[in-house]
């Protein structure tokens, strides 16, 4: 198993470039199944989750070729209506195939994903959306079995108790574009990754209005055309690099960071006393005067993203006072707390929230990555900590950060990766996140 070693307390300085967005690329890859031809996606990050999605697409009959950051998907052989447990348990986003299966093949048998390291993650809203379009859905033996015969446009609301669902919005959209009639999605998720899917589908010939708003209206069409499309940059990776600069008191220019996708984070960084400069090609973080205590509450976009909560908590561990971190999307997403405390952080847990009492310094320790963003938080803490931090279960980081060690080393981090025995893929992905 690989491990990452970090010698902390080095100020990061320099320029870093953000890769394509994982959470945009995954639904875009699946959307390529909707056109009977060959589509190409560019600026796709080389990540374990992207490889897993390629395997999912291959398992349903598509041909997938990856060359660097370009993926070509030939959907002419798309003919399989099953996504087995072994596939879906590796990566939750595999359930995105439900939409295209219903729209193009008229039926689907897709494993339910089950829980994951960040808490329970049901897909009831996805299923309600398909039912609102007339699909007959039942659960049998851990599988969703959906019959799409006679599906027509329908009206639905995809806002659940923890906010609108990104996954349900994408999944339902991918069926609605090819279903006859008019579908209205209220409570649609407004995350930039959903907006990207809407834009790509429209370029393929879909008729969707309301991009980036909470109401999407879809007029079904009979077919879509293949496409060449470039993925947006990864706002979570960009935010993580900005915090890497901030936590080390460094000066880092993050090329490709989109301020319009990161407003809530940038506002909180400014409130925390971090110097931020928005430039035409990205965002630069500059040394401030220490770190102010700052309260955050995760919310659906445009609120503060749950996928930045762990990393921001790492920053707050070294603030000059107490901060409250409230998690409203995944109230159990706090596994990183115990590991940060092993590095000297002072954090008191409540229900769905944590009180972070700032400390003067963190100290390096062996720590265990538990999910993607928790791992990123440990990398940030390691960059700021005195001594050596050893991060185990690095495969979690590799699911969502492209060459994070090499990118941080290039701006002055003393970070190395030691390659150990290969982790079997099944074991490596037991605690699925995406
Ligand atoms: C997406 O997951 C992201 N994954 C997650 O990224 C991200 O944390 C999450 O959105 C929230 O922003 C991808 O884009 C591949 P949701 P998704 O459906 O779509 C509840 C990362 O680290 N809910 O928007 O699965 C749900 O439990 C990750 O990259 C229902 O109740 O999230 C949660 O509380 C992990 N019923 C809330 O809604 C449903 O049917 C938002 O979940 C669906 C969701």
mmCIF file of N, CA, C and O in Angstrom, residues 44-103:
data_model
loop_
_atom_site.group_PDB
_atom_site.id
_atom_site.type_symbol
_atom_site.label_atom_id
_atom_site.label_comp_id
_atom_site.label_asym_id
_atom_site.label_seq_id
_atom_site.Cartn_x
_atom_site.Cartn_y
_atom_site.Cartn_z
ATOM 1 N N UNK A 44 -10.125 15.682 -18.781
ATOM 2 C CA UNK A 44 -10.633 14.729 -17.786
ATOM 3 C C UNK A 44 -9.455 14.326 -16.890
ATOM 4 O O UNK A 44 -8.404 13.925 -17.397
ATOM 5 N N UNK A 45 -9.596 14.435 -15.570
ATOM 6 C CA UNK A 45 -8.458 14.111 -14.709
ATOM 7 C C UNK A 45 -8.154 12.613 -14.703
ATOM 8 O O UNK A 45 -9.062 11.801 -14.860
ATOM 9 N N UNK A 46 -6.881 12.284 -14.550
ATOM 10 C CA UNK A 46 -6.496 10.869 -14.507
ATOM 11 C C UNK A 46 -6.587 10.401 -13.059
ATOM 12 O O UNK A 46 -5.668 10.625 -12.274
ATOM 13 N N UNK A 47 -7.721 9.820 -12.736
ATOM 14 C CA UNK A 47 -8.003 9.455 -11.354
ATOM 15 C C UNK A 47 -8.578 8.059 -11.286
ATOM 16 O O UNK A 47 -9.161 7.579 -12.250
ATOM 17 N N UNK A 48 -8.492 7.484 -10.110
ATOM 18 C CA UNK A 48 -9.039 6.144 -9.927
ATOM 19 C C UNK A 48 -10.557 6.116 -10.204
ATOM 20 O O UNK A 48 -11.071 5.195 -10.827
ATOM 21 N N UNK A 49 -11.292 7.148 -9.774
ATOM 22 C CA UNK A 49 -12.745 7.151 -9.996
ATOM 23 C C UNK A 49 -13.088 7.246 -11.484
ATOM 24 O O UNK A 49 -14.094 6.693 -11.933
ATOM 25 N N UNK A 50 -12.256 7.941 -12.233
ATOM 26 C CA UNK A 50 -12.495 8.043 -13.676
ATOM 27 C C UNK A 50 -12.238 6.674 -14.326
ATOM 28 O O UNK A 50 -12.991 6.227 -15.205
ATOM 29 N N UNK A 51 -11.195 5.977 -13.857
ATOM 30 C CA UNK A 51 -10.938 4.621 -14.379
ATOM 31 C C UNK A 51 -12.116 3.701 -14.053
ATOM 32 O O UNK A 51 -12.549 2.897 -14.867
ATOM 33 N N UNK A 52 -12.628 3.850 -12.819
ATOM 34 C CA UNK A 52 -13.765 3.002 -12.431
ATOM 35 C C UNK A 52 -14.958 3.293 -13.335
ATOM 36 O O UNK A 52 -15.639 2.372 -13.792
ATOM 37 N N UNK A 53 -15.208 4.576 -13.622
ATOM 38 C CA UNK A 53 -16.345 4.906 -14.496
ATOM 39 C C UNK A 53 -16.111 4.346 -15.903
ATOM 40 O O UNK A 53 -17.055 3.881 -16.552
ATOM 41 N N UNK A 54 -14.856 4.371 -16.375
ATOM 42 C CA UNK A 54 -14.570 3.774 -17.688
ATOM 43 C C UNK A 54 -14.953 2.298 -17.679
ATOM 44 O O UNK A 54 -15.556 1.791 -18.634
ATOM 45 N N UNK A 55 -14.627 1.603 -16.577
ATOM 46 C CA UNK A 55 -14.979 0.169 -16.498
ATOM 47 C C UNK A 55 -16.493 -0.016 -16.497
ATOM 48 O O UNK A 55 -17.017 -0.948 -17.107
ATOM 49 N N UNK A 56 -17.196 0.887 -15.810
ATOM 50 C CA UNK A 56 -18.659 0.792 -15.773
ATOM 51 C C UNK A 56 -19.205 0.925 -17.201
ATOM 52 O O UNK A 56 -20.044 0.134 -17.644
ATOM 53 N N UNK A 57 -18.699 1.923 -17.943
ATOM 54 C CA UNK A 57 -19.203 2.150 -19.305
ATOM 55 C C UNK A 57 -18.882 0.954 -20.204
ATOM 56 O O UNK A 57 -19.701 0.538 -21.027
ATOM 57 N N UNK A 58 -17.681 0.392 -20.010
ATOM 58 C CA UNK A 58 -17.321 -0.794 -20.802
ATOM 59 C C UNK A 58 -18.243 -1.961 -20.473
ATOM 60 O O UNK A 58 -18.653 -2.712 -21.349
ATOM 61 N N UNK A 59 -18.595 -2.078 -19.196
ATOM 62 C CA UNK A 59 -19.430 -3.220 -18.792
ATOM 63 C C UNK A 59 -20.842 -3.130 -19.380
ATOM 64 O O UNK A 59 -21.545 -4.124 -19.449
ATOM 65 N N UNK A 60 -21.250 -1.923 -19.782
ATOM 66 C CA UNK A 60 -22.590 -1.824 -20.397
ATOM 67 C C UNK A 60 -22.497 -1.767 -21.931
ATOM 68 O O UNK A 60 -23.471 -1.465 -22.614
ATOM 69 N N UNK A 61 -21.323 -2.027 -22.462
ATOM 70 C CA UNK A 61 -21.194 -2.199 -23.916
ATOM 71 C C UNK A 61 -20.478 -1.085 -24.655
ATOM 72 O O UNK A 61 -20.270 -1.182 -25.865
ATOM 73 N N UNK A 62 -20.093 0.002 -23.955
ATOM 74 C CA UNK A 62 -19.393 1.092 -24.652
ATOM 75 C C UNK A 62 -17.909 0.743 -24.810
ATOM 76 O O UNK A 62 -17.375 -0.065 -24.050
ATOM 77 N N UNK A 63 -17.264 1.380 -25.797
ATOM 78 C CA UNK A 63 -15.799 1.258 -25.914
ATOM 79 C C UNK A 63 -15.206 2.542 -25.375
ATOM 80 O O UNK A 63 -15.659 3.635 -25.752
ATOM 81 N N UNK A 64 -14.196 2.425 -24.537
ATOM 82 C CA UNK A 64 -13.622 3.625 -23.911
ATOM 83 C C UNK A 64 -12.114 3.621 -24.136
ATOM 84 O O UNK A 64 -11.443 2.633 -23.834
ATOM 85 N N UNK A 65 -11.603 4.715 -24.681
ATOM 86 C CA UNK A 65 -10.151 4.826 -24.883
ATOM 87 C C UNK A 65 -9.670 6.092 -24.186
ATOM 88 O O UNK A 65 -10.223 7.173 -24.396
ATOM 89 N N UNK A 66 -8.648 5.934 -23.344
ATOM 90 C CA UNK A 66 -8.108 7.089 -22.615
ATOM 91 C C UNK A 66 -6.725 7.419 -23.152
ATOM 92 O O UNK A 66 -5.868 6.542 -23.248
ATOM 93 N N UNK A 67 -6.530 8.679 -23.526
ATOM 94 C CA UNK A 67 -5.185 9.131 -23.928
ATOM 95 C C UNK A 67 -4.908 10.411 -23.173
ATOM 96 O O UNK A 67 -5.472 11.466 -23.502
ATOM 97 N N UNK A 68 -4.093 10.335 -22.137
ATOM 98 C CA UNK A 68 -3.832 11.509 -21.299
ATOM 99 C C UNK A 68 -5.121 12.003 -20.685
ATOM 100 O O UNK A 68 -5.868 11.235 -20.069
ATOM 101 N N UNK A 69 -5.427 13.302 -20.917
ATOM 102 C CA UNK A 69 -6.647 13.847 -20.300
ATOM 103 C C UNK A 69 -7.850 13.783 -21.247
ATOM 104 O O UNK A 69 -8.834 14.464 -21.042
ATOM 105 N N UNK A 70 -7.726 12.964 -22.308
ATOM 106 C CA UNK A 70 -8.823 12.866 -23.281
ATOM 107 C C UNK A 70 -9.420 11.449 -23.232
ATOM 108 O O UNK A 70 -8.690 10.465 -23.243
ATOM 109 N N UNK A 71 -10.733 11.406 -23.177
ATOM 110 C CA UNK A 71 -11.398 10.090 -23.166
ATOM 111 C C UNK A 71 -12.378 10.025 -24.328
ATOM 112 O O UNK A 71 -13.192 10.929 -24.524
ATOM 113 N N UNK A 72 -12.255 8.965 -25.106
ATOM 114 C CA UNK A 72 -13.179 8.765 -26.226
ATOM 115 C C UNK A 72 -14.138 7.637 -25.859
ATOM 116 O O UNK A 72 -13.704 6.566 -25.434
ATOM 117 N N UNK A 73 -15.420 7.923 -25.997
ATOM 118 C CA UNK A 73 -16.434 6.940 -25.605
ATOM 119 C C UNK A 73 -17.311 6.620 -26.818
ATOM 120 O O UNK A 73 -17.994 7.503 -27.353
ATOM 121 N N UNK A 74 -17.246 5.384 -27.239
ATOM 122 C CA UNK A 74 -18.054 4.922 -28.371
ATOM 123 C C UNK A 74 -19.252 4.184 -27.791
ATOM 124 O O UNK A 74 -19.120 3.076 -27.272
ATOM 125 N N UNK A 75 -20.419 4.818 -27.894
ATOM 126 C CA UNK A 75 -21.607 4.268 -27.228
ATOM 127 C C UNK A 75 -22.453 3.418 -28.173
ATOM 128 O O UNK A 75 -23.565 3.044 -27.822
ATOM 129 N N UNK A 76 -21.907 3.084 -29.362
ATOM 130 C CA UNK A 76 -22.746 2.343 -30.320
ATOM 131 C C UNK A 76 -23.088 0.938 -29.826
ATOM 132 O O UNK A 76 -24.069 0.365 -30.230
ATOM 133 N N UNK A 77 -22.239 0.407 -28.932
ATOM 134 C CA UNK A 77 -22.528 -0.952 -28.432
ATOM 135 C C UNK A 77 -23.293 -0.958 -27.120
ATOM 136 O O UNK A 77 -23.422 -2.010 -26.480
ATOM 137 N N UNK A 78 -23.778 0.199 -26.675
ATOM 138 C CA UNK A 78 -24.487 0.291 -25.382
ATOM 139 C C UNK A 78 -25.750 -0.571 -25.449
ATOM 140 O O UNK A 78 -26.715 -0.221 -26.125
ATOM 141 N N UNK A 79 -25.716 -1.701 -24.748
ATOM 142 C CA UNK A 79 -26.849 -2.632 -24.882
ATOM 143 C C UNK A 79 -27.136 -3.393 -23.593
ATOM 144 O O UNK A 79 -27.937 -4.299 -23.577
ATOM 145 N N UNK A 80 -26.435 -3.047 -22.513
ATOM 146 C CA UNK A 80 -26.589 -3.833 -21.289
ATOM 147 C C UNK A 80 -27.389 -3.047 -20.261
ATOM 148 O O UNK A 80 -27.111 -1.867 -20.028
ATOM 149 N N UNK A 81 -28.343 -3.723 -19.648
ATOM 150 C CA UNK A 81 -29.236 -3.007 -18.728
ATOM 151 C C UNK A 81 -28.924 -3.343 -17.273
ATOM 152 O O UNK A 81 -29.747 -3.144 -16.403
ATOM 153 N N UNK A 82 -27.733 -3.858 -17.026
ATOM 154 C CA UNK A 82 -27.411 -4.236 -15.647
ATOM 155 C C UNK A 82 -26.121 -3.583 -15.172
ATOM 156 O O UNK A 82 -25.129 -3.545 -15.893
ATOM 157 N N UNK A 83 -26.116 -3.045 -13.953
ATOM 158 C CA UNK A 83 -24.873 -2.589 -13.297
ATOM 159 C C UNK A 83 -24.787 -3.340 -11.968
ATOM 160 O O UNK A 83 -25.541 -3.073 -11.047
ATOM 161 N N UNK A 84 -23.880 -4.338 -11.893
ATOM 162 C CA UNK A 84 -23.876 -5.224 -10.739
ATOM 163 C C UNK A 84 -23.303 -4.581 -9.467
ATOM 164 O O UNK A 84 -22.615 -3.568 -9.525
ATOM 165 N N UNK A 85 -23.604 -5.199 -8.333
ATOM 166 C CA UNK A 85 -23.164 -4.728 -7.015
ATOM 167 C C UNK A 85 -21.654 -4.499 -6.980
ATOM 168 O O UNK A 85 -21.172 -3.488 -6.474
ATOM 169 N N UNK A 86 -20.911 -5.434 -7.562
ATOM 170 C CA UNK A 86 -19.458 -5.351 -7.489
ATOM 171 C C UNK A 86 -18.935 -4.053 -8.107
ATOM 172 O O UNK A 86 -17.897 -3.534 -7.714
ATOM 173 N N UNK A 87 -19.671 -3.512 -9.049
ATOM 174 C CA UNK A 87 -19.268 -2.281 -9.719
ATOM 175 C C UNK A 87 -19.732 -1.058 -8.904
ATOM 176 O O UNK A 87 -18.966 -0.161 -8.605
ATOM 177 N N UNK A 88 -21.009 -1.083 -8.536
ATOM 178 C CA UNK A 88 -21.590 0.091 -7.877
ATOM 179 C C UNK A 88 -20.981 0.296 -6.486
ATOM 180 O O UNK A 88 -20.782 1.424 -6.042
ATOM 181 N N UNK A 89 -20.631 -0.795 -5.804
ATOM 182 C CA UNK A 89 -20.082 -0.619 -4.460
ATOM 183 C C UNK A 89 -18.701 0.047 -4.509
ATOM 184 O O UNK A 89 -18.267 0.654 -3.549
ATOM 185 N N UNK A 90 -18.017 -0.063 -5.648
ATOM 186 C CA UNK A 90 -16.706 0.600 -5.772
ATOM 187 C C UNK A 90 -16.861 2.103 -5.898
ATOM 188 O O UNK A 90 -15.996 2.857 -5.519
ATOM 189 N N UNK A 91 -17.934 2.536 -6.530
ATOM 190 C CA UNK A 91 -18.125 3.969 -6.736
ATOM 191 C C UNK A 91 -19.614 4.259 -6.907
ATOM 192 O O UNK A 91 -20.249 3.781 -7.838
ATOM 193 N N UNK A 92 -20.135 5.090 -6.003
ATOM 194 C CA UNK A 92 -21.569 5.377 -6.008
ATOM 195 C C UNK A 92 -22.040 5.991 -7.326
ATOM 196 O O UNK A 92 -23.157 5.738 -7.765
ATOM 197 N N UNK A 93 -21.169 6.812 -7.925
ATOM 198 C CA UNK A 93 -21.592 7.514 -9.144
ATOM 199 C C UNK A 93 -21.940 6.539 -10.268
ATOM 200 O O UNK A 93 -22.506 6.944 -11.288
ATOM 201 N N UNK A 94 -21.640 5.238 -10.089
ATOM 202 C CA UNK A 94 -22.037 4.242 -11.096
ATOM 203 C C UNK A 94 -23.545 4.239 -11.304
ATOM 204 O O UNK A 94 -24.026 3.863 -12.376
ATOM 205 N N UNK A 95 -24.329 4.670 -10.295
ATOM 206 C CA UNK A 95 -25.800 4.638 -10.445
ATOM 207 C C UNK A 95 -26.282 5.635 -11.510
ATOM 208 O O UNK A 95 -27.436 5.588 -11.920
ATOM 209 N N UNK A 96 -25.379 6.514 -11.971
ATOM 210 C CA UNK A 96 -25.755 7.435 -13.057
ATOM 211 C C UNK A 96 -26.190 6.686 -14.327
ATOM 212 O O UNK A 96 -26.843 7.271 -15.190
ATOM 213 N N UNK A 97 -25.790 5.406 -14.451
ATOM 214 C CA UNK A 97 -26.176 4.694 -15.685
ATOM 215 C C UNK A 97 -27.683 4.423 -15.742
ATOM 216 O O UNK A 97 -28.218 4.125 -16.809
ATOM 217 N N UNK A 98 -28.361 4.546 -14.592
ATOM 218 C CA UNK A 98 -29.814 4.309 -14.583
ATOM 219 C C UNK A 98 -30.544 5.183 -15.615
ATOM 220 O O UNK A 98 -31.380 4.691 -16.373
ATOM 221 N N UNK A 99 -30.224 6.473 -15.600
ATOM 222 C CA UNK A 99 -30.907 7.422 -16.495
ATOM 223 C C UNK A 99 -30.779 7.000 -17.957
ATOM 224 O O UNK A 99 -31.782 6.755 -18.643
ATOM 225 N N UNK A 100 -29.531 6.871 -18.488
ATOM 226 C CA UNK A 100 -29.382 6.461 -19.886
ATOM 227 C C UNK A 100 -29.964 5.083 -20.175
ATOM 228 O O UNK A 100 -30.505 4.857 -21.260
ATOM 229 N N UNK A 101 -29.887 4.154 -19.214
ATOM 230 C CA UNK A 101 -30.468 2.823 -19.480
ATOM 231 C C UNK A 101 -31.965 2.946 -19.713
ATOM 232 O O UNK A 101 -32.516 2.375 -20.658
ATOM 233 N N UNK A 102 -32.644 3.713 -18.845
ATOM 234 C CA UNK A 102 -34.097 3.863 -19.002
ATOM 235 C C UNK A 102 -34.426 4.576 -20.304
ATOM 236 O O UNK A 102 -35.340 4.193 -21.033
ATOM 237 N N UNK A 103 -33.654 5.645 -20.604
ATOM 238 C CA UNK A 103 -33.974 6.472 -21.767
ATOM 239 C C UNK A 103 -33.707 5.733 -23.072
ATOM 240 O O UNK A 103 -34.476 5.854 -24.027
#
